[in-house]
Amino acid sequence: MEASQILRSAHKIAIAGLGLIGGSLALRLAERGRFVVAWNHNDRPYEAARSHRIRCVDSLEELAAGKPDVLILATPLAAMPEMLARLAPVISASTTLTDVGSVKAMVRRQVEEAGLADCYVGAHPMAGNERSGFAAADSKLFDGALWALSVEESTSYDRYLTVADMVTQGVGNAVITLNDEIHDASAAMISHMPHVVSTALSAMLVDSGNRNVEAALAAGSWRDMTRVSLTDPDRTMAMVEEDAVNVSALLRKMAARLGTVADSLEQLDGMDATEASVHGARQELRRFFQSPEPFRAYKRRESDVSCPAAHVHGQQGQAGERDIVIPKQGWQGYLLGSAQSGERVIRFTGTHAATVVTRSL
Amino acid sequence: MEASQILRSAHKIAIAGLGLIGGSLALRLAERGRFVVAWNHNDRPYEAARSHRIRCVDSLEELAAGKPDVLILATPLAAMPEMLARLAPVISASTTLTDVGSVKAMVRRQVEEAGLADCYVGAHPMAGNERSGFAAADSKLFDGALWALSVEESTSYDRYLTVADMVTQGVGNAVITLNDEIHDASAAMISHMPHVVSTALSAMLVDSGNRNVEAALAAGSWRDMTRVSLTDPDRTMAMVEEDAVNVSALLRKMAARLGTVADSLEQLDGMDATEASVHGARQELRRFFQSPEPFRAYKRRESDVSCPAAHVHGQQGQAGERDIVIPKQGWQGYLLGSAQSGERVIRFTGTHAATVVTRSL
């Protein structure tokens, strides 16, 4: 009974923005039997969308007036304030608002400014590629994807569960539940800061007197490390700016680490090198190059085990699944701890019960 | 007449070390009609090698005694001093010594210490993968590869030409000609320093309290930027140590660049931010994210044009080919300038004549 209630809870889903992410999500949810209504601001790929059982409407206001269970803002972050201001007077109390933005604290601030904090649950699907627009949309973009949901103390558990149902049952993806601060700091670590590092590498080559020699000698390591520096600089800059505080803190740490390695390397054949100082420097270097070992072990295990999304697609009872009970009080902290320990929710089995798999370092 | 002389100049080729690189090179040269003799230190994959028309001998001394035109040291860098000491008393004056090491200054020092500087020409083929040993050897490893040859003022032009013939006609690859200093600084830029950066990224995640969340959220950019940090840490450390001076200098520059970006990001919403300071910071950031543009344009052109190796494989007269005349005096500086301008030699057409293609930023 409870499980079927959950199944129904996010049936009608409205999507504002039929770009790569919004479009792929619309295709996926419609394909998997949800009732999907969409609106797009500029171009209107409505004929193509309708052929995939996506209902299309003429305005954002009409989208909200349909009283969807979930309304997903899949518009660019820069358009958020305008979207939210237009939604505020028309959104139904029964609609839960969410988004797919790559930063969460900034979006929540804008949601709060529009007076919509009560109905909001943050979301960030780990899916995408270098393309854009509905023409590039593909329901397979969400194969095996993981979603981060972001909640705060004030978030309604019912609304959280509605969005979590949409992700697990609707999209068929796994979920981790964070708060804005930890989401944004983590996104800075694995994406925003590395984009700056990649850009800095390319910029160093461009500024080098031997750039043509270097470009000629460049092989796999250089290609991999500079790939993201080749993407749209405006989009990268916007992404980094939106998470500026976290990115700058990580860049300082990164710069300090590189400086420490440079120190050790300079001690290897410095003017005042002694046997002891060379030995010490080499010890430091060995520690440094060994230090990623837990991540290496994690990646080795990852390539051994089946992807968690496989579970969601119906292969139940596989090794590593575990049932959890989500407390009524302090559920946010409980789910954050679960995510920090490496657990990923692959399905909800009741209002306060879920199944997780664990991938941890 | 001249061109056919060149064709014959590196006919008998001896290879010390039948690992991934030495083995692949032996297969390739034998496949393309050169007379190949090989020796391996530890295991003896001689049966497999012989089935590919590679003659195998029992000792390094026997390899040298056969008076090959070229003797290639394809042994690990750590084994170089011992190999060179054993070769010094037995190598014929008619044999040109070369190697395939990823650093060149250190190898030349060892060659000089062994008293073999007169017969030496440095070489570094841009080929390889994560595997090792003759079992992984494949002549296709050299498809489209580029070689850097490294020469100094004292290098014999005849010996240079012998090695260059082996690479262009023998292996079927393009060549750029550098000196040790520029080779090692360039290798530090495009490989050795980025390996440190990649390792530092992985190490930061390992040290983070949110490492499991970060590993869960990690997508394409993180995977690409940390891939080389997953390879053998001892091998990476050895590579970085062998080019320590160049790597530490580049790490300092990299750290300074990241610090400058952090400065700009902190000015965006610092306590003392003014409209002017925010505008200035944003200008700086825009300049930074735009700065890889020449490299982006180079990569776009690269994916448009056919690979230079295609020319070597016999498709003559294609667009972009140009004939050069190599001066008898100052040929080292002339060829270095050619490489720095983006030219790659795809074939020698006479003792002092060659054809180049250009790929430049």
XYZ file of C-alpha atoms in Angstrom:
722
model
C 0.000 0.000 0.000
C 2.683 2.457 1.003
C 4.900 1.512 -1.917
C 2.108 2.001 -4.431
C 1.299 5.388 -2.885
C 4.888 6.336 -3.545
C 4.608 5.055 -7.072
C 1.729 7.389 -7.743
C 3.109 10.406 -5.925
C 5.038 11.949 -8.821
C 2.863 10.973 -11.739
C 2.305 14.309 -13.471
C 5.615 15.986 -14.175
C 6.083 19.422 -15.696
C 9.395 20.383 -17.273
C 10.387 23.980 -17.973
C 13.140 23.899 -20.565
C 13.532 21.319 -23.336
C 17.307 21.531 -23.717
C 19.687 18.581 -23.504
C 18.883 17.779 -19.860
C 15.221 18.824 -19.710
C 14.524 17.206 -23.070
C 16.265 13.938 -22.194
C 14.441 13.846 -18.864
C 11.096 14.459 -20.568
C 11.762 11.652 -23.059
C 12.844 9.289 -20.288
C 9.904 9.987 -17.974
C 7.363 9.720 -20.818
C 8.997 6.494 -22.006
C 8.664 5.074 -18.495
C 4.969 5.904 -18.235
C 4.844 9.241 -16.451
C 2.564 12.011 -17.666
C 4.932 14.704 -18.929
C 4.040 18.306 -19.774
C 6.713 20.651 -21.092
C 7.341 24.229 -22.067
C 10.313 25.804 -23.781
C 11.276 29.462 -23.867
C 12.912 30.093 -27.227
C 12.658 27.545 -29.979
C 9.697 25.227 -29.845
C 10.661 21.619 -30.610
C 7.040 20.762 -29.842
C 6.284 18.615 -32.858
C 9.213 16.302 -32.093
C 8.376 16.298 -28.379
C 4.699 15.502 -28.985
C 5.649 12.513 -31.127
C 7.217 11.116 -27.939
C 4.043 11.583 -25.841
C 5.249 14.815 -24.261
C 2.398 17.321 -23.886
C 3.537 20.838 -24.714
C 2.098 24.147 -23.510
C 2.515 27.775 -24.545
C 3.685 29.418 -21.351
C 5.379 28.812 -18.027
C 2.174 29.991 -16.349
C 0.138 27.362 -18.186
C 2.654 24.728 -17.075
C 2.123 25.694 -13.405
C -1.652 26.031 -13.808
C -1.856 22.344 -14.730
C -1.010 21.541 -11.077
C 1.740 19.003 -11.753
C 3.041 16.891 -8.877
C 6.558 18.056 -9.716
C 7.683 21.083 -11.700
C 11.308 20.819 -12.851
C 13.200 23.958 -13.796
C 15.611 22.801 -16.500
C 16.407 26.303 -17.696
C 19.887 27.918 -17.540
C 20.856 29.199 -14.088
C 20.919 32.754 -15.396
C 17.201 32.499 -16.235
C 16.207 31.247 -12.761
C 15.272 34.543 -11.094
C 12.898 35.452 -13.935
C 11.357 31.963 -14.022
C 10.859 31.936 -10.267
C 9.270 35.399 -10.227
C 6.795 34.294 -12.882
C 6.020 31.029 -11.078
C 5.517 32.497 -7.599
C 1.985 33.882 -8.154
C 0.667 30.870 -10.099
C 2.253 27.693 -8.704
C -0.150 25.367 -6.859
C 0.479 24.385 -3.233
C 0.283 20.763 -4.353
C 3.233 21.181 -6.767
C 6.764 20.424 -5.624
C 9.396 22.601 -7.281
C 12.799 21.235 -8.213
C 15.633 21.956 -10.648
C 18.632 20.310 -12.317
C 21.269 23.007 -11.697
C 24.918 22.162 -11.064
C 25.073 24.427 -7.976
C 22.533 24.335 -5.197
C 23.144 27.154 -2.664
C 22.703 29.887 -5.281
C 19.494 28.351 -6.632
C 18.039 28.063 -3.121
C 18.814 31.742 -2.460
C 16.903 32.651 -5.604
C 14.037 30.306 -4.660
C 13.882 31.938 -1.220
C 13.900 35.425 -2.742
C 10.887 34.401 -4.839
C 9.128 33.142 -1.693
C 9.056 29.549 -2.948
C 11.297 27.882 -0.348
C 8.451 25.829 1.157
C 7.774 23.828 -2.009
C 11.397 23.410 -3.147
C 13.703 20.386 -3.178
C 17.080 20.797 -4.926
C 18.263 18.243 -7.451
C 21.322 17.696 -9.630
C 21.445 14.740 -12.010
C 24.979 13.605 -12.922
C 24.248 13.411 -16.634
C 25.205 15.442 -19.671
C 27.575 15.729 -22.556
C 29.066 18.474 -24.721
C 25.959 18.844 -26.898
C 22.894 20.980 -26.273
C 19.276 21.480 -27.310
C 16.341 19.105 -27.762
C 17.876 17.756 -30.980
C 20.602 16.198 -28.819
C 18.155 14.959 -26.164
C 18.163 11.200 -25.558
C 16.488 9.212 -22.808
C 19.648 7.048 -22.642
C 21.554 10.073 -21.303
C 20.169 8.978 -17.905
C 21.296 5.343 -18.151
C 23.115 4.575 -14.899
C 23.074 8.223 -13.801
C 23.185 9.230 -10.145
C 21.179 12.141 -8.739
C 22.140 14.317 -5.800
C 19.096 15.718 -3.996
C 19.760 18.677 -1.736
C 17.612 19.351 1.320
C 17.770 21.683 4.312
C 16.280 21.505 7.833
C 13.111 23.193 6.583
C 12.533 20.821 3.651
C 9.254 18.882 3.705
C 9.837 15.128 3.839
C 6.767 14.495 1.688
C 8.087 16.769 -1.007
C 11.522 15.159 -0.760
C 9.917 11.757 -1.195
C 7.949 12.960 -4.224
C 11.142 14.043 -5.993
C 13.014 10.924 -4.835
C 10.219 8.784 -6.275
C 10.429 10.630 -9.574
C 14.169 9.884 -9.730
C 14.189 6.254 -8.567
C 10.928 4.898 -10.002
C 10.372 7.547 -12.664
C 13.813 7.992 -14.174
C 15.213 4.687 -12.890
C 18.275 6.254 -11.255
C 19.986 6.028 -7.851
C 19.935 8.934 -5.380
C 22.172 10.425 -2.718
C 20.799 13.090 -0.378
C 22.975 16.055 0.603
C 22.653 19.624 1.771
C 23.548 22.640 -0.385
C 26.884 23.255 1.306
C 28.211 19.732 0.881
C 26.800 19.426 -2.615
C 28.478 22.606 -3.800
C 31.805 21.839 -2.095
C 31.791 18.348 -3.634
C 30.873 19.627 -7.100
C 33.735 22.119 -6.780
C 36.113 19.249 -6.016
C 35.175 16.884 -8.817
C 34.184 19.327 -11.551
C 34.457 23.095 -11.066
C 38.014 23.248 -9.693
C 39.347 20.644 -12.179
C 37.908 22.767 -15.017
C 40.122 25.640 -13.821
C 43.135 23.313 -13.570
C 42.534 22.031 -17.088
C 42.221 25.588 -18.416
C 45.438 26.597 -16.630
C 47.297 23.689 -18.265
C 46.166 24.704 -21.754
C 46.981 28.337 -21.018
C 50.518 27.395 -19.974
C 51.119 25.628 -23.263
C 49.750 28.591 -25.216
C 52.130 30.933 -23.368
C 55.164 28.694 -23.869
C 57.860 29.529 -26.424
C 57.947 25.814 -27.243
C 54.186 25.483 -27.736
C 54.446 23.871 -31.169
C 56.979 21.328 -29.924
C 54.805 20.627 -26.900
C 51.645 20.276 -28.959
C 53.503 17.860 -31.259
C 54.748 15.732 -28.345
C 51.389 15.763 -26.527
C 49.900 12.312 -26.064
C 47.175 10.675 -23.983
C 47.863 12.278 -20.622
C 47.833 15.795 -22.060
C 44.760 15.114 -24.171
C 42.793 13.817 -21.183
C 43.842 16.590 -18.840
C 43.038 19.413 -21.247
C 39.828 18.032 -22.755
C 37.468 20.110 -20.610
C 39.518 23.241 -21.321
C 38.377 22.912 -24.943
C 34.685 23.359 -24.083
C 32.780 26.662 -24.140
C 34.776 29.114 -21.937
C 31.706 31.214 -21.101
C 29.805 28.216 -19.785
C 32.829 27.100 -17.751
C 33.342 30.578 -16.335
C 29.679 30.833 -15.312
C 29.875 27.445 -13.603
C 33.022 28.414 -11.691
C 31.652 31.842 -10.698
C 28.468 30.289 -9.324
C 30.578 28.178 -6.958
C 33.324 30.785 -6.482
C 33.942 30.409 -2.743
C 34.390 26.639 -2.879
C 36.477 26.740 -6.046
C 38.872 29.396 -4.757
C 39.401 27.472 -1.494
C 40.221 24.293 -3.430
C 42.516 26.141 -5.837
C 44.507 27.427 -2.833
C 44.841 23.868 -1.519
C 45.805 22.571 -4.944
C 48.427 25.316 -5.380
C 49.854 24.486 -1.948
C 50.110 20.785 -2.814
C 51.881 21.492 -6.084
C 54.247 23.827 -4.213
C 55.065 21.073 -1.720
C 55.931 18.661 -4.534
C 58.090 21.367 -6.141
C 59.886 21.795 -2.782
C 60.702 18.080 -2.651
C 61.858 17.991 -6.271
C 64.140 20.979 -5.688
C 65.686 19.265 -2.659
C 66.695 16.321 -4.849
C 69.517 18.197 -6.516
C 69.684 21.519 -4.765
C 72.992 23.210 -3.961
C 72.735 22.315 -0.270
C 71.512 18.742 -0.817
C 72.810 16.206 1.682
C 72.242 12.467 1.692
C 69.699 12.952 4.479
C 67.831 15.770 2.715
C 67.662 13.814 -0.543
C 66.412 10.779 1.353
C 63.764 12.898 3.098
C 62.654 14.510 -0.156
C 62.347 11.129 -1.822
C 60.283 9.834 1.119
C 57.946 12.814 0.718
C 57.614 12.187 -3.009
C 56.936 8.493 -2.467
C 54.178 9.376 0.041
C 52.709 11.838 -2.455
C 52.618 9.412 -5.370
C 51.223 6.657 -3.115
C 48.529 8.903 -1.640
C 45.824 8.265 -4.301
C 45.910 4.541 -3.387
C 42.416 4.453 -1.753
C 40.988 6.077 -4.893
C 42.845 3.578 -7.095
C 41.399 0.716 -5.042
C 37.907 2.255 -5.314
C 38.224 2.467 -9.098
C 39.437 -1.134 -9.298
C 36.395 -2.290 -7.278
C 34.107 -0.081 -9.354
C 35.201 -1.764 -12.552
C 34.559 -5.143 -10.913
C 31.004 -4.634 -9.616
C 27.884 -4.131 -11.655
C 26.600 -0.590 -11.912
C 24.031 0.400 -9.247
C 21.596 1.457 -11.951
C 21.271 -2.205 -12.910
C 19.512 -2.763 -9.592
C 17.047 0.004 -10.242
C 16.178 -1.574 -13.559
C 14.708 -4.492 -11.688
C 17.487 -6.940 -10.859
C 16.612 -7.293 -7.204
C 18.407 -9.095 -4.418
C 21.933 -8.659 -5.772
C 24.975 -8.734 -3.519
C 25.605 -5.546 -1.565
C 21.994 -4.405 -1.253
C 20.922 -3.329 2.213
C 17.619 -2.054 3.617
C 17.580 1.124 5.649
C 14.930 2.788 7.817
C 14.783 6.560 7.478
C 13.932 8.259 10.806
C 11.021 10.741 10.949
C 13.090 13.194 12.948
C 16.499 14.141 11.635
C 16.001 12.381 8.315
C 18.171 14.988 6.577
C 21.174 14.244 8.777
C 20.566 10.509 8.553
C 20.489 10.555 4.743
C 23.543 12.846 4.574
C 25.471 10.407 6.779
C 24.322 7.573 4.546
C 25.650 9.399 1.453
C 28.930 10.256 3.189
C 29.436 6.599 4.054
C 29.083 5.732 0.358
C 25.479 4.502 0.296
C 23.256 5.196 -2.706
C 19.486 4.735 -2.514
C 18.347 2.578 -5.402
C 14.658 2.320 -4.426
C 12.146 3.352 -1.782
C 10.234 0.382 -0.390
C 7.958 2.386 1.918
C 7.509 5.921 3.190
C 10.476 5.523 5.538
C 12.185 2.492 4.073
C 14.680 2.233 1.239
C 17.251 -0.088 -0.287
C 20.837 1.068 -0.727
C 24.043 -0.161 -2.303
C 27.445 0.974 -1.007
C 30.448 2.237 -2.988
C 33.038 3.663 -0.635
C 36.712 4.585 -0.550
C 71.382 8.145 -55.827
C 71.446 10.173 -52.608
C 67.946 9.083 -51.599
C 68.744 5.403 -52.083
C 71.914 5.798 -50.028
C 69.754 7.101 -47.206
C 67.375 4.199 -47.664
C 70.207 1.754 -47.070
C 71.899 3.625 -44.226
C 70.003 2.060 -41.323
C 69.414 -1.418 -42.660
C 70.711 -3.585 -39.811
C 69.088 -2.564 -36.561
C 69.874 -4.015 -33.138
C 67.401 -3.633 -30.295
C 68.340 -4.130 -26.645
C 65.139 -4.759 -24.715
C 62.060 -6.526 -26.081
C 59.471 -4.827 -23.846
C 56.405 -2.974 -25.111
C 58.370 -0.290 -26.978
C 61.426 -2.293 -28.019
C 59.264 -5.251 -29.015
C 56.799 -3.160 -31.011
C 59.663 -1.387 -32.745
C 61.337 -4.708 -33.596
C 58.079 -6.054 -35.048
C 57.508 -2.880 -37.031
C 61.008 -2.644 -38.476
C 61.057 -6.346 -39.395
C 57.622 -6.037 -40.974
C 58.877 -3.130 -43.081
C 61.902 -5.035 -44.356
C 64.734 -4.039 -42.035
C 67.149 -6.626 -40.682
C 66.398 -6.730 -36.957
C 68.519 -8.365 -34.245
C 67.346 -8.303 -30.637
C 68.396 -9.205 -27.136
C 66.393 -9.220 -23.929
C 67.734 -9.234 -20.380
C 65.250 -11.212 -18.300
C 62.610 -13.330 -19.962
C 63.373 -14.537 -23.439
C 60.351 -14.185 -25.754
C 62.694 -15.389 -28.500
C 60.448 -18.022 -30.015
C 57.638 -15.503 -30.589
C 60.124 -12.895 -31.811
C 61.797 -15.290 -34.235
C 58.435 -16.185 -35.776
C 58.277 -12.490 -36.804
C 61.707 -12.549 -38.509
C 63.497 -10.974 -35.551
C 66.938 -12.522 -35.044
C 67.692 -13.053 -31.356
C 71.069 -13.248 -29.631
C 72.223 -14.323 -26.174
C 74.004 -11.231 -24.902
C 74.254 -7.482 -25.234
C 77.877 -7.984 -26.263
C 76.841 -10.281 -29.111
C 74.313 -7.651 -30.225
C 77.091 -5.045 -30.482
C 79.552 -7.463 -32.073
C 77.189 -7.885 -35.034
C 78.093 -4.281 -36.044
C 74.534 -3.044 -36.585
C 74.003 0.320 -38.297
C 71.890 1.391 -35.327
C 71.772 -0.013 -31.801
C 68.647 1.034 -29.892
C 68.622 0.892 -26.100
C 64.997 0.100 -25.244
C 65.763 -0.884 -21.660
C 64.433 0.946 -18.562
C 66.269 4.170 -17.734
C 67.497 2.666 -14.460
C 69.381 -0.022 -16.417
C 71.127 2.485 -18.720
C 74.426 2.946 -16.821
C 75.015 -0.818 -16.694
C 74.086 -1.295 -20.374
C 76.343 1.556 -21.463
C 79.295 0.287 -19.412
C 78.963 -3.122 -21.046
C 78.614 -1.655 -24.541
C 81.538 0.786 -24.331
C 84.344 -1.772 -24.901
C 82.555 -3.723 -27.652
C 80.503 -1.308 -29.773
C 81.774 -0.796 -33.334
C 82.684 2.682 -34.598
C 80.260 2.085 -37.471
C 77.308 1.647 -35.092
C 75.136 4.613 -34.116
C 73.744 4.387 -30.596
C 70.256 5.641 -29.768
C 67.545 5.069 -27.165
C 63.799 5.535 -26.626
C 63.848 7.149 -23.149
C 61.307 9.776 -22.101
C 64.029 12.132 -20.813
C 67.086 13.065 -22.810
C 69.536 15.136 -20.703
C 69.983 12.389 -18.099
C 70.555 9.723 -20.746
C 73.158 11.868 -22.493
C 75.004 12.385 -19.187
C 75.140 8.615 -18.757
C 76.231 8.138 -22.371
C 79.016 10.702 -21.843
C 80.115 9.000 -18.631
C 80.451 5.760 -20.580
C 82.555 7.553 -23.201
C 79.989 6.934 -25.956
C 78.923 10.505 -26.717
C 80.469 10.458 -30.215
C 78.202 7.726 -31.540
C 74.987 8.797 -29.779
C 71.785 10.415 -31.100
C 68.900 10.760 -28.613
C 65.410 9.609 -29.578
C 61.987 9.547 -27.960
C 59.056 7.992 -29.837
C 55.627 9.296 -28.750
C 54.102 5.850 -28.481
C 53.021 3.597 -25.662
C 50.147 2.459 -23.557
C 49.558 1.143 -20.030
C 50.669 -2.406 -20.890
C 54.170 -3.831 -20.839
C 56.279 -6.733 -22.099
C 56.707 -8.402 -25.495
C 53.293 -10.067 -25.132
C 51.759 -6.588 -25.455
C 54.051 -5.561 -28.320
C 52.306 -4.585 -31.556
C 53.727 -2.960 -34.666
C 50.551 -0.837 -34.856
C 51.651 0.939 -31.656
C 53.706 3.131 -33.999
C 50.865 3.985 -36.374
C 50.898 7.772 -36.760
C 53.496 8.194 -33.998
C 55.854 11.172 -33.895
C 59.494 10.885 -32.821
C 61.573 13.575 -31.177
C 65.267 13.253 -31.980
C 67.617 15.107 -29.682
C 70.969 16.397 -30.892
C 73.682 18.677 -29.529
C 76.373 20.803 -31.194
C 78.758 17.829 -31.165
C 76.319 15.368 -32.800
C 77.468 13.882 -36.107
C 75.084 14.771 -38.925
C 75.669 11.402 -40.599
C 74.633 9.598 -37.435
C 71.621 11.879 -37.037
C 70.608 11.062 -40.598
C 71.004 7.338 -39.976
C 68.573 7.458 -37.047
C 66.226 9.825 -38.889
C 66.163 7.377 -41.823
C 65.332 4.522 -39.479
C 62.377 6.531 -38.123
C 60.976 7.956 -41.360
C 61.648 5.163 -43.861
C 62.079 2.314 -41.396
C 59.271 2.891 -38.920
C 57.201 5.128 -41.198
C 56.881 7.960 -38.680
C 57.401 11.727 -38.710
C 60.290 13.396 -36.862
C 61.010 16.636 -35.045
C 64.560 17.496 -34.056
C 65.260 19.125 -30.689
C 68.044 19.470 -28.154
C 67.981 17.803 -24.729
C 66.999 20.953 -22.862
C 63.984 21.756 -25.013
C 62.937 18.119 -25.238
C 62.944 17.663 -21.475
C 61.228 20.990 -20.758
C 58.531 20.143 -23.316
C 58.046 16.619 -21.977
C 57.692 18.136 -18.496
C 54.962 20.427 -19.814
C 52.851 17.884 -21.636
C 53.416 14.801 -19.504
C 55.559 14.875 -16.361
C 54.019 17.958 -14.697
C 50.436 16.946 -15.623
C 51.070 13.556 -13.975
C 51.820 15.417 -10.725
C 48.699 17.562 -11.141
C 46.559 14.483 -11.728
C 48.028 12.782 -8.659
C 47.397 15.899 -6.552
C 43.737 15.922 -7.640
C 43.229 12.294 -6.604
C 45.075 12.913 -3.335
C 42.770 15.844 -2.509
C 39.712 13.664 -2.934
C 41.226 10.940 -0.756
C 41.896 13.503 1.998
C 38.402 15.011 1.819
C 35.775 14.267 4.471
C 33.258 14.091 1.615
C 35.310 11.658 -0.483
C 32.471 9.161 -0.927
C 30.056 11.877 -1.995
C 32.666 13.284 -4.363
C 33.487 9.880 -5.835
C 29.752 9.304 -6.357
C 29.276 12.646 -8.126
C 32.426 12.307 -10.227
C 31.747 12.275 -13.961
C 33.705 12.691 -17.187
C 35.872 15.657 -16.259
C 37.088 14.034 -13.036
C 37.639 10.680 -14.724
C 39.754 12.226 -17.483
C 41.805 14.406 -15.166
C 42.646 11.638 -12.711
C 43.213 8.783 -15.171
C 47.006 9.006 -15.156
C 47.028 9.168 -11.344
C 45.723 5.589 -11.396
C 48.838 4.216 -13.138
C 51.867 2.726 -11.365
C 53.044 5.345 -8.798
C 56.656 4.097 -8.839
C 56.910 4.500 -12.598
C 55.369 7.971 -12.409
C 57.682 9.017 -9.583
C 60.746 7.801 -11.503
C 59.631 9.734 -14.586
C 59.097 12.930 -12.575
C 62.394 12.584 -10.665
C 64.330 12.145 -13.916
C 63.008 15.528 -15.080
C 62.899 17.124 -11.605
C 64.219 20.594 -12.438
C 61.786 21.176 -15.300
C 58.825 19.697 -13.427
C 59.369 21.767 -10.279
C 59.656 24.973 -12.322
C 56.372 24.209 -14.106
C 54.632 23.267 -10.847
C 55.596 26.686 -9.435
C 54.100 28.374 -12.501
C 50.976 26.237 -12.302
C 50.543 27.005 -8.588
C 50.932 30.721 -9.302
C 48.287 30.585 -12.042
C 45.814 28.784 -9.806
C 46.513 31.341 -7.068
C 45.751 34.186 -9.474
C 42.403 32.628 -10.401
C 41.643 32.164 -6.684
C 42.436 35.863 -6.147
C 39.935 36.864 -8.832
C 37.239 34.536 -7.496
C 37.695 35.918 -3.970
C 37.301 39.462 -5.279
C 33.891 38.561 -6.707
C 32.190 38.526 -3.330
C 34.830 39.653 -0.869
C 33.996 41.954 2.048
C 35.586 44.950 0.365
C 34.151 44.264 -3.103
C 33.205 47.348 -5.088
C 31.510 47.502 -8.476
C 34.883 48.353 -10.005
C 36.748 45.525 -8.246
C 34.101 42.971 -9.216
C 34.228 44.213 -12.809
C 38.023 43.934 -12.808
C 37.961 40.434 -11.327
C 35.441 39.301 -13.902
C 37.616 40.749 -16.693
C 40.583 38.771 -15.354
C 38.526 35.595 -15.212
C 37.234 36.105 -18.740
C 40.804 36.564 -19.987
C 41.841 33.391 -18.168
C 39.059 31.224 -19.567
C 39.624 32.663 -23.063
C 43.396 32.119 -22.930
C 43.438 28.513 -24.270
C 41.808 29.750 -27.500
C 44.896 29.197 -29.744
C 45.101 25.610 -28.444
C 41.368 25.122 -29.054
C 41.811 26.369 -32.633
C 44.819 24.053 -33.103
C 42.769 21.068 -31.914
C 39.900 22.001 -34.238
C 42.304 22.150 -37.199
C 43.958 18.903 -36.093
C 40.640 17.066 -36.213
C 40.043 18.508 -39.703
C 43.313 17.582 -41.404
C 44.622 14.149 -42.169
C 47.298 12.783 -39.872
C 50.897 13.492 -40.966
C 51.655 9.775 -40.796
C 49.374 9.295 -43.792
C 51.951 11.164 -45.863
C 54.742 8.914 -44.702
C 52.733 5.907 -45.752
C 53.089 7.002 -49.323
C 50.331 9.495 -50.099
C 52.613 12.091 -51.642
C 51.942 15.616 -52.738
C 49.126 16.357 -50.333
C 48.253 19.887 -49.260
C 50.573 21.429 -46.699
C 53.747 19.588 -47.692
C 56.834 21.744 -48.130
C 60.414 20.967 -49.079
C 63.248 22.241 -46.915
C 66.999 22.401 -47.385
C 69.014 21.561 -44.269
C 72.220 23.639 -44.037
C 75.551 21.866 -43.515
C 76.576 24.345 -40.837
C 74.154 24.977 -37.981
C 71.808 22.163 -39.008
C 70.897 21.592 -35.338
C 69.644 25.152 -34.882
C 67.900 25.097 -38.244
C 66.015 21.885 -37.427
C 65.170 23.121 -33.916
C 63.701 26.294 -35.408
C 61.747 24.172 -37.867
C 60.278 22.112 -34.992
C 59.480 25.231 -32.974
C 57.602 26.676 -35.930
C 55.459 23.522 -36.029
C 57.125 21.669 -38.887
C 57.436 17.885 -38.814
C 59.756 16.047 -41.198
C 57.840 13.288 -42.939
C 60.641 12.137 -45.264
C 64.206 12.839 -46.281
C 64.577 13.320 -50.018
C 68.350 13.747 -50.033
C 71.254 14.125 -47.609
C 70.287 17.746 -46.930
C 66.732 17.813 -48.232
C 63.493 16.848 -46.547
C 59.743 17.271 -46.810
C 57.776 18.718 -43.898
C 54.169 19.308 -42.915
C 53.214 22.079 -40.510
C 50.909 21.921 -37.481
C 51.178 25.121 -35.476
C 49.325 27.092 -32.829
